[in-house]
Structure formats: structure tokens, C-alpha cells
Coordinates of C-alpha atoms and ligand atoms in Angstrom, one line a residue:
M1 CA -5.1 50.6 57.5
V2 CA -6.7 47.7 59.5
N3 CA -4.2 45.8 61.6
Y4 CA -4.9 42.2 60.4
H5 CA -3.1 39.2 61.6
V6 CA -1.1 38.2 58.6
I7 CA 0.6 34.9 58.0
V8 CA 3.3 34.7 55.3
A9 CA 4.2 31.2 54.2
A10 CA 7.3 30.7 52.1
N11 CA 10.1 28.1 51.7
R12 CA 12.6 30.6 53.1
G13 CA 12.1 32.8 56.0
P14 CA 14.0 35.3 58.1
A15 CA 16.6 33.9 60.4
L16 CA 18.3 35.4 63.6
D17 CA 21.8 36.8 63.8
T18 CA 24.1 36.1 66.7
K19 CA 22.5 39.1 68.7
G20 CA 19.0 37.6 68.2
D21 CA 18.0 40.3 65.7
L22 CA 16.1 39.4 62.5
S23 CA 18.5 38.6 59.7
F24 CA 17.1 38.6 56.1
G25 CA 20.0 37.4 54.0
S26 CA 21.0 39.4 51.0
G27 CA 18.9 38.2 48.1
G28 CA 15.5 36.9 47.1
L29 CA 12.1 37.1 48.6
V30 CA 13.0 37.6 52.3
S31 CA 15.3 40.6 51.8
A32 CA 12.9 42.1 49.2
L33 CA 10.1 42.1 51.8
M34 CA 12.3 43.0 54.8
P35 CA 11.4 46.7 55.2
A36 CA 7.8 45.9 54.3
I37 CA 7.2 43.5 57.1
Q38 CA 8.9 45.5 59.9
G39 CA 6.5 46.9 62.5
R40 CA 3.6 44.7 61.5
K41 CA 1.8 42.0 63.4
L42 CA 2.9 39.2 61.3
T43 CA 3.8 35.5 61.5
W44 CA 6.3 34.1 59.0
I45 CA 6.2 30.3 58.5
S46 CA 9.1 28.7 56.6
A47 CA 10.9 25.4 56.1
P48 CA 13.8 24.6 58.3
S49 CA 17.0 25.1 56.4
F50 CA 19.2 22.2 55.4
S51 CA 21.1 23.8 52.5
A52 CA 24.8 24.7 52.7
D53 CA 24.1 27.8 50.5
S54 CA 25.4 31.0 52.2
N55 CA 22.0 32.6 52.1
F56 CA 20.6 30.0 54.4
V57 CA 21.1 30.5 58.1
P58 CA 20.3 27.2 59.9
K59 CA 17.2 27.6 62.0
D60 CA 14.5 25.8 63.7
F61 CA 12.0 28.1 65.3
D62 CA 8.8 27.5 67.1
N63 CA 7.0 30.6 68.0
K64 CA 10.1 32.7 68.2
V65 CA 9.4 36.4 68.4
A66 CA 12.0 38.9 67.1
D67 CA 11.4 42.6 66.3
G68 CA 7.6 41.9 66.7
I69 CA 7.6 39.2 64.0
T70 CA 6.7 35.7 65.0
L71 CA 8.8 33.1 63.3
E72 CA 7.7 29.5 62.9
T73 CA 9.3 26.5 61.1
V74 CA 7.5 23.5 59.7
P75 CA 8.8 20.3 61.2
M76 CA 10.4 18.4 58.4
D77 CA 13.1 15.7 57.7
F78 CA 16.0 16.1 55.4
E79 CA 14.7 13.7 52.7
T80 CA 11.4 15.5 52.4
Y81 CA 13.1 18.8 52.2
I82 CA 15.6 17.8 49.5
G83 CA 13.0 16.0 47.4
A84 CA 10.6 18.9 47.5
Y85 CA 13.2 21.7 47.2
D86 CA 16.1 20.4 45.0
R87 CA 14.3 17.8 42.9
I88 CA 10.8 19.2 42.3
S89 CA 10.9 23.0 43.1
N90 CA 14.3 23.8 41.6
E91 CA 14.9 21.1 39.0
T92 CA 11.4 20.8 37.6
L93 CA 9.1 23.7 38.5
W94 CA 11.8 26.5 38.3
F95 CA 12.7 25.2 34.8
L96 CA 9.1 24.9 33.8
H97 CA 8.2 28.4 34.9
H98 CA 11.2 29.9 33.2
N99 CA 11.0 27.9 30.0
L100 CA 14.4 26.4 30.6
F101 CA 14.0 22.8 29.7
D102 CA 16.3 21.3 27.1
A103 CA 14.0 18.6 25.7
T104 CA 16.9 16.5 24.4
Y105 CA 17.7 15.6 28.0
R106 CA 15.2 17.1 30.4
P107 CA 12.7 16.7 31.8
T108 CA 12.3 12.9 32.3
F109 CA 9.6 11.6 34.5
D110 CA 10.6 8.2 35.8
H111 CA 9.8 6.3 39.1
T112 CA 12.4 8.4 41.0
W113 CA 10.8 11.6 39.9
Y114 CA 7.4 10.3 40.9
E115 CA 8.9 9.4 44.3
N116 CA 10.2 12.9 44.7
F117 CA 6.9 14.4 43.7
E118 CA 5.4 12.4 46.6
T119 CA 7.9 14.3 48.9
Y120 CA 6.7 17.5 47.4
R121 CA 3.1 16.6 48.3
I122 CA 4.3 15.8 51.9
Y123 CA 6.2 19.1 52.1
N124 CA 3.1 21.0 51.0
Q125 CA 0.9 19.0 53.4
K126 CA 3.2 19.7 56.3
F127 CA 3.1 23.5 55.5
S128 CA -0.7 23.3 55.3
E129 CA -1.0 21.6 58.7
K130 CA 1.3 24.2 60.3
I131 CA -0.7 27.1 58.9
A132 CA -3.9 25.5 59.9
E133 CA -2.8 25.1 63.5
T134 CA -1.3 28.7 63.6
A135 CA -4.1 30.6 62.0
S136 CA -7.0 32.2 63.9
E137 CA -10.3 32.7 62.2
E138 CA -9.3 36.2 61.3
S139 CA -5.9 35.4 59.9
L140 CA -5.0 36.3 56.4
V141 CA -2.7 33.7 54.7
L142 CA -0.2 34.9 52.1
I143 CA 1.3 31.9 50.4
Q144 CA 4.5 32.6 48.3
D145 CA 5.8 30.8 45.3
Y146 CA 6.1 27.5 43.5
H147 CA 7.5 25.5 46.5
L148 CA 4.0 25.8 47.9
S149 CA 1.7 25.3 44.9
L150 CA -0.4 22.6 46.6
V151 CA -0.9 24.4 49.9
P152 CA -4.0 26.4 48.9
H153 CA -5.8 23.2 48.0
Y154 CA -4.7 21.2 51.1
L155 CA -5.3 24.2 53.4
N156 CA -8.8 24.7 52.0
K157 CA -9.6 21.2 53.1
L158 CA -8.3 21.7 56.6
R159 CA -9.6 25.3 57.1
P160 CA -12.1 26.2 54.4
E161 CA -13.1 29.5 56.1
L162 CA -9.5 31.0 55.9
K163 CA -8.8 33.8 53.6
V164 CA -5.9 32.7 51.4
S165 CA -3.9 34.2 48.5
H166 CA -1.1 32.7 46.5
F167 CA 1.6 34.9 44.9
S168 CA 4.2 33.7 42.3
H169 CA 7.4 35.6 42.1
T170 CA 8.3 33.6 39.0
P171 CA 6.9 33.7 35.6
I172 CA 4.4 31.1 34.6
S173 CA 4.6 29.3 31.3
E174 CA 2.0 29.0 28.7
P175 CA 0.0 25.7 28.4
G176 CA 2.2 24.4 25.5
I177 CA 5.2 24.2 27.9
W178 CA 3.1 22.7 30.7
S179 CA 2.2 19.9 28.4
M180 CA 5.8 18.6 28.9
L181 CA 4.6 17.5 32.4
P182 CA 2.5 14.4 32.9
D183 CA -1.1 15.7 32.5
E184 CA -2.3 14.7 35.9
I185 CA 0.7 16.3 37.6
A186 CA 0.3 19.6 35.6
R187 CA -3.4 19.6 36.5
E188 CA -2.7 18.9 40.2
I189 CA -0.3 21.9 40.4
I190 CA -2.6 24.4 38.6
L191 CA -5.5 23.2 40.6
G192 CA -3.5 23.5 43.9
I193 CA -2.7 27.2 43.2
S194 CA -6.2 27.9 41.9
K195 CA -7.7 27.0 45.3
A196 CA -6.4 30.3 46.8
K197 CA -9.9 31.7 47.0
M198 CA -8.9 35.3 47.7
G199 CA -6.7 35.5 44.6
V200 CA -3.7 34.3 42.7
G201 CA -1.1 36.9 42.0
F202 CA 1.8 37.5 39.6
H203 CA 4.2 40.4 38.8
T204 CA 2.7 41.1 35.4
T205 CA -0.4 40.5 33.3
K206 CA 1.5 38.2 31.0
W207 CA 2.2 35.6 33.7
R208 CA -1.4 36.1 35.1
D209 CA -2.8 35.5 31.6
N210 CA -0.7 32.4 31.1
F211 CA -2.0 31.0 34.4
L212 CA -5.6 31.7 33.3
Y213 CA -4.9 29.9 30.0
C214 CA -3.6 26.9 32.0
T215 CA -6.7 26.8 34.2
K216 CA -8.8 26.6 30.9
A217 CA -6.5 24.0 29.4
Y218 CA -6.8 21.7 32.4
G219 CA -10.6 22.3 32.8
I220 CA -10.2 24.1 36.2
D221 CA -12.5 26.9 37.4
S222 CA -10.6 30.1 37.1
P223 CA -10.0 31.9 40.4
Y224 CA -9.7 35.6 40.8
A225 CA -6.2 36.3 39.4
F226 CA -4.3 39.6 39.5
S227 CA -1.1 41.4 38.5
L228 CA 0.7 43.3 41.3
P229 CA 4.4 44.1 40.5
L230 CA 6.6 44.2 43.6
G231 CA 8.1 47.6 44.5
T232 CA 11.5 48.6 45.8
N233 CA 12.9 49.8 49.1
P234 CA 14.4 53.2 48.1
E235 CA 15.3 54.1 51.7
E236 CA 17.2 50.9 52.2
L237 CA 19.0 51.5 48.8
Y238 CA 20.0 55.0 49.8
E239 CA 21.2 53.7 53.1
T240 CA 23.7 51.5 51.3
R241 CA 25.5 54.7 50.2
T242 CA 26.4 55.5 53.7
H243 CA 28.0 52.1 54.4
K244 CA 31.8 52.4 54.9
D245 CA 32.5 50.0 52.0
F246 CA 30.3 51.7 49.5
K247 CA 32.9 54.4 48.6
V248 CA 35.8 51.8 48.8
F249 CA 34.1 49.8 46.1
Q250 CA 33.3 52.8 44.1
D251 CA 37.0 53.9 44.2
Q252 CA 38.0 50.3 43.1
F253 CA 35.6 50.4 40.2
R254 CA 36.7 53.9 39.1
G255 CA 40.3 52.6 39.2
L256 CA 39.3 49.7 37.0
C257 CA 37.5 51.8 34.4
E258 CA 39.6 54.9 34.4
D259 CA 37.7 56.9 31.7
R260 CA 36.1 53.9 30.1
Q261 CA 32.4 53.3 29.9
L262 CA 31.0 50.7 32.3
I263 CA 28.4 48.0 31.7
V264 CA 27.2 46.4 34.9
R265 CA 25.2 43.2 35.6
V266 CA 24.2 41.9 39.0
D267 CA 22.6 38.5 39.1
R268 CA 22.3 35.3 40.9
L269 CA 24.4 32.5 39.3
E270 CA 21.3 31.2 37.6
P271 CA 20.6 29.8 34.1
S272 CA 17.4 31.9 33.7
K273 CA 19.6 35.0 34.1
N274 CA 21.1 34.2 30.7
I275 CA 24.6 35.2 31.7
L276 CA 26.4 33.2 28.9
R277 CA 24.4 34.8 26.1
G278 CA 25.1 38.2 27.8
F279 CA 28.8 37.6 27.4
H280 CA 28.4 36.3 23.9
A281 CA 26.6 39.6 23.1
Y282 CA 29.5 41.6 24.6
D283 CA 31.9 39.5 22.5
E284 CA 30.0 40.4 19.4
L285 CA 29.8 44.0 20.5
L286 CA 33.6 44.2 20.7
S287 CA 34.3 42.2 17.4
S288 CA 32.0 44.4 15.4
N289 CA 32.9 47.8 16.9
Q290 CA 36.7 48.0 16.8
E291 CA 36.5 51.6 18.2
L292 CA 35.2 50.2 21.5
K293 CA 38.3 48.2 22.3
E294 CA 39.9 49.5 25.5
K295 CA 36.9 52.0 25.8
V296 CA 34.5 49.8 27.8
V297 CA 34.5 47.4 30.8
F298 CA 31.9 44.8 31.6
L299 CA 31.6 44.3 35.4
A300 CA 29.6 41.2 36.3
L301 CA 28.8 40.6 39.9
I302 CA 27.3 37.2 40.3
N303 CA 25.9 35.7 43.6
P304 CA 26.4 31.9 43.9
S305 CA 23.1 30.1 44.1
R306 CA 21.7 26.5 44.4
S307 CA 25.2 25.1 44.3
S308 CA 23.9 21.7 45.4
L309 CA 22.6 21.2 41.8
D310 CA 24.9 19.9 39.0
I311 CA 23.4 22.1 36.4
Y312 CA 24.2 25.2 38.5
R313 CA 27.8 24.0 39.1
Q314 CA 28.2 23.3 35.4
Y315 CA 26.8 26.7 34.5
R316 CA 29.4 28.4 36.7
E317 CA 32.2 26.5 35.0
N318 CA 30.9 27.6 31.6
I319 CA 30.7 31.2 32.7
E320 CA 34.3 31.2 34.0
A321 CA 35.6 29.5 30.9
L322 CA 33.8 32.0 28.6
V323 CA 35.0 35.0 30.5
S324 CA 38.6 33.8 30.3
S325 CA 38.3 33.2 26.6
I326 CA 36.9 36.7 25.9
N327 CA 39.5 38.3 28.2
E328 CA 42.2 36.4 26.3
K329 CA 40.8 37.3 22.9
Y330 CA 40.6 41.1 23.4
G331 CA 42.5 41.9 26.6
T332 CA 45.7 44.1 26.6
P333 CA 48.2 44.8 29.3
A334 CA 46.2 47.9 30.1
W335 CA 42.7 46.5 29.7
N336 CA 40.6 43.6 31.0
P337 CA 37.4 43.6 29.0
I338 CA 35.4 41.7 31.7
E339 CA 35.7 41.9 35.4
L340 CA 33.9 38.9 36.9
R341 CA 33.3 38.6 40.6
I342 CA 31.5 35.6 42.0
G343 CA 30.4 36.3 45.6
D344 CA 27.6 37.8 47.6
N345 CA 28.1 41.4 48.7
R346 CA 25.1 43.8 48.4
I347 CA 27.2 46.9 49.1
Q348 CA 29.6 46.0 46.3
S349 CA 26.6 45.4 43.9
M350 CA 25.0 48.7 44.8
A351 CA 28.3 50.6 44.4
A352 CA 28.7 49.0 40.9
L353 CA 25.2 49.9 39.9
S354 CA 25.7 53.4 41.1
L355 CA 28.5 53.9 38.5
A356 CA 27.0 52.0 35.6
D357 CA 26.6 53.7 32.2
V358 CA 24.6 50.6 31.1
I359 CA 22.7 48.4 33.5
F360 CA 22.4 45.1 31.6
V361 CA 19.5 42.8 32.6
N362 CA 18.8 40.1 30.0
P363 CA 17.0 37.1 31.6
V364 CA 15.5 34.3 29.5
R365 CA 12.5 34.9 31.6
D366 CA 12.0 36.5 35.0
G367 CA 9.0 37.0 37.3
L368 CA 10.0 40.6 37.8
N369 CA 13.7 41.3 38.2
L370 CA 14.4 43.5 41.1
V371 CA 17.9 44.6 39.8
A372 CA 16.1 46.3 36.9
K373 CA 14.2 48.4 39.5
E374 CA 16.9 48.9 42.0
G375 CA 19.6 49.8 39.5
P376 CA 18.0 53.0 38.2
I377 CA 17.3 54.2 41.7
I378 CA 20.9 53.8 43.0
N379 CA 22.6 54.9 39.8
Q380 CA 24.4 58.2 39.9
R381 CA 25.6 58.4 36.3
D382 CA 22.5 58.7 34.0
G383 CA 23.0 54.9 33.5
V384 CA 20.7 53.4 30.9
L385 CA 18.8 50.2 31.5
A386 CA 19.1 47.5 28.7
L387 CA 16.3 45.2 29.7
S388 CA 15.0 41.9 28.5
R389 CA 11.5 42.0 27.2
E390 CA 11.0 38.7 29.1
A391 CA 11.5 40.2 32.5
G392 CA 8.3 41.0 34.3
A393 CA 9.6 44.5 35.0
F394 CA 9.7 45.2 31.3
A395 CA 5.9 45.9 31.3
E396 CA 6.6 48.9 33.5
L397 CA 9.9 50.0 32.0
R398 CA 9.6 49.4 28.3
D399 CA 9.5 53.2 27.5
S400 CA 12.4 53.9 29.9
S401 CA 14.9 51.3 28.7
I402 CA 16.5 49.8 25.6
E403 CA 14.8 46.5 24.7
V404 CA 16.8 43.3 24.7
H405 CA 15.7 40.1 23.0
P406 CA 17.3 37.6 25.4
M407 CA 17.8 34.7 22.9
D408 CA 19.1 37.0 20.1
V409 CA 22.8 37.6 20.8
S410 CA 23.3 39.9 17.8
Q411 CA 20.2 42.0 18.8
S412 CA 21.6 42.1 22.4
A413 CA 25.0 43.3 21.1
G414 CA 23.1 46.0 19.2
A415 CA 21.2 47.0 22.3
L416 CA 24.4 47.3 24.2
Y417 CA 25.9 49.5 21.5
Q418 CA 22.8 51.7 21.4
A419 CA 22.9 52.1 25.2
L420 CA 26.6 53.0 25.1
S421 CA 26.2 55.5 22.3
L422 CA 23.1 57.5 23.3
D423 CA 23.5 61.3 23.5
K424 CA 23.4 63.0 26.9
D425 CA 19.8 64.3 26.6
E426 CA 18.4 60.8 25.8
R427 CA 20.5 59.2 28.6
V428 CA 19.1 61.7 31.1
R429 CA 15.6 61.3 29.8
L430 CA 15.6 57.4 30.0
S431 CA 17.4 57.2 33.3
Q432 CA 15.2 59.9 35.0
S433 CA 12.1 58.2 33.7
A434 CA 13.2 54.8 34.9
K435 CA 14.2 56.2 38.3
A436 CA 10.8 57.9 38.7
I437 CA 8.9 54.7 37.9
C438 CA 11.0 52.5 40.1
S439 CA 10.7 54.9 43.1
S440 CA 7.0 55.5 42.9
Y441 CA 5.8 52.2 44.4
T442 CA 7.5 50.5 47.3
A443 CA 7.7 47.0 48.7
R444 CA 5.6 48.2 51.6
N445 CA 2.9 49.5 49.2
W446 CA 3.0 46.0 47.5
L447 CA 2.5 44.2 50.8
D448 CA -0.3 46.6 51.9
D449 CA -2.0 45.9 48.6
L450 CA -1.5 42.1 48.8
I451 CA -3.0 42.1 52.3
E452 CA -6.0 44.2 51.2
I453 CA -6.6 41.8 48.3
T454 CA -6.3 38.8 50.6
A455 CA -8.8 40.5 52.9
G456 CA -11.2 40.9 50.0
R457 CA -11.1 44.7 50.3
Q458 CA -9.3 45.5 47.1
S459 CA -9.1 44.1 43.6
Y460 CA -7.0 44.9 40.4
Ligands
G6P1 C1 14.2 34.1 43.4 C2 12.8 34.2 42.9 C3 11.9 33.8 44.0 C4 12.3 32.5 44.7 C5 13.7 32.6 45.1 C6 14.2 31.2 45.6 O1 14.5 35.2 44.3 O2 12.4 35.5 42.4 O3 10.6 33.6 43.4 O4 11.5 32.2 45.8 O5 14.5 32.9 43.9 O6 15.5 31.2 45.6 P1 16.2 30.1 46.5 O7 17.6 30.5 46.6 O8 15.5 30.1 47.8 O9 16.1 28.8 45.9

């Protein structure tokens, strides 16, 4: 393949560890792309990090080269960053894209919100300027996610000759939900993305089509739009099995379950992941199936996320309270129905998924959901995927999983019951089929394809 000069632009980027090696954190976009970018001629431009979140490593790079990758940060002050990241990207756009607004209270567009949107414009402008000064004529620019919706438009004004694509790792809502935004703001965002002249990408055709409906609704010329679901990193996953803690965690979990069946979920602590309804479904499963008492354990491994936002802190409190009440309601001296661990430990997560009888993934909406793809690969127990039909990955895995309706707690309880009760042949069939699908296309394949699309040499 041609060795293009590639620029990736994203809110987050790789950091350096104390030895000066690249460090990718343990979740999200950067870690998903880690093995895919290694060994490439690539520049990664990101915002400096001001967040106290554990995934962020403070950094301020200018032309720093590590492992062959050039790292750059966009000069930015704290107010601009917080306005653009917390207020607009996380509190407005994330909720818009995942259909999470609770219209009784949110969203509200007042003068403070408009001021914050101005910082979002500045943040996008600064990214565009940095890309414009970094790119050569041959560079391919791969813009990632909702933080940078306006960059294709701004960059097009600065460097109209550049080949630019925009990829959303989130869902995108249908026009009816966008109409909650002020019309001129919604139009500005859709227009901003649509100026990525080499293509606008999503993880599934459903999100791509929603985007195209939006361009129509706001009278914007439709760009080339494509669906390209991200792949996994099977080698990295298998490598976790060799980590010294992997077996330690497996032994711990075996001790916890004894001969009981194990339901596992691994998620960021995030309202779109639908963690509360998941526990309500488990509650209903236990109350309507007396025979399951003491026969099943729900292991929930939840990574803290965006803890600077009230709504996320409140969500955590609600999760902890619900788990305590379910454990009190059903627990016995010999049995804790739910084991909740809030923390960030990839080896622990992989060890749990390896032992799952049911891998439970029930987001309200999700761009893709990588756990739904990693779980079947690392699993060693013919574990069955119970998967939300609103996760992007469902398009690929619908025939290899049990379908979950994320809002329907009773249906979700039924799906869990079905997943726990399948006979051996059906378990093997579903788990083998999911494993084959999830292993067949890697993150490296995805990045190769995105680069070829951005170069104009491939289309989907
Ligand atoms: C998830 C989404 C990505 C997004 C990231 C941001 O991983 O799939 O689309 O970029 O969250 O998370 P952060 O913790 O950086 O706000």
C-alpha cells in the first residue's frame, strides 16, 4: 500500500509514559487505534489535556516524535477547552447523538450556552489552523468525532486542496431529534461535517443514513458518506492472556461464581451504556425465575468517565444505590447477586469476559460498541452475546447474538433468560459465529480502508 503522510486529528491523542514511549490509555479511540497506527508515517494532532480523568495524561507536545509517530498539540487555554469539551461536546452533542436528552430539563439554550458554543467554534478553528500549518500538499487528513464537527468547513477555507475525511465513532440522530437544537446551530454542525470532501464516515449504515437525512432536512448538499465498522485487535487481545494478572483475576472470578453461571458487562460509566436498565432487567430476571436464585452472578466492571460532569456523578450514585438494593433484596450469606467494580483495569475486564456465559451489552445507542466485538474473541466458555439492537455492532452481529431492546426492561430480562438457558449446541454455534465475525476484520484493516477512502482510491 502507498505510504501516504497521514494526519489524524482528534480531541484525545496518545501521550508518553515516563520512559518516553507512546502511551495510549485504556479505553476509547486512542487505544482502539493503537496497533493500527504503529509503524506508520503518521502525525496525530490532539488538544492539550486539562481533565483530571485518569485516562488523560497531561501533555503539551510540539513535533514530538515517539515510535515513529509525530505528536502535536493544539495551543489552547483552559476556558476554551472546557467550554468546547465539557459543555458542548459532552453535555450537548454526546446527548444529541445518543438520543439521551430528557426534554423536561434538557437541553436549554440560553446565553451561557451560546457563549460556550462560541468556545466550540474557537476550539475547532484552532484545530483547523494547526492542521493547515502541519499538512503538506500530499497529506491526508482524518478528522475524528463530534468534538471536531466544524473542522472540515474551517479547514476547507484555509487549505481547499487538502484531502479530508470526517469519521464519527458515535451514532448520529435522525432529523426529528436534531430539531431540538436551534435551527442555525444544527445546520452549522451538519454543514461543518459535510465539508469533508473525501467522505463522511460512520460505523453503520443506520447512522450514515441519519446523517444524509439531516443534510436533506437542512438543505445542505450531501457529501459522499460511507459506513465502515471499526475492527478489533485480536493479537493485542490474546496478549492480555499472557499478562501475570490475567490468571489471578480469572481465579478470583471463579471463586466468586463457583459453579454458577456468569453474566458480564464491561462499560464506561456512561448514561448511554444503559447500566441502570441493565440491573433492572436482572432484578426482573431473578424475581420471575425463582430457580435462578443462587445460580447466577452478574459481574459489572465499570470504568469511571467524565467525572467532571454532574450528570455522570449522579449516574454513578444511582448505579451504586441500585446495586445495593438488588443485593439486599436477593442476597444470601453464600451469594452476592451482583459484583460491581468501578475502576479501570483492562486485564481484569478481559479476564472477566473470558469467563462469561453471557456478555451483556445493552446501550441506549452506541456508535459501534467495541466490547461487543472484543468479548466474543477473548471468551473461552462459549459465552453468548446479548446485544442491544441500538449498538452499531448489531448490524454485523444480529445473527450471532440474542437481541436486546434497550428500553424494554422486561424484554431484556427475557433475553438474559434465553441466553442463560440455551442448549450447548446453540451456545457453541452463536459464540463461534460471533468470534469468526469479530476476528475477520481488524482495526488495522479499518485504518487502511479509511486512508484509501480519504485518498480517493476506494469507496463503499
Ligand atoms: C467513546 C466514543 C468516542 C469518543 C470517546 C470520547 O470512546 O466511542 O467516539 O471519542 O468516547 O471519550 P472521552 O472520554 O474522551 O470524552
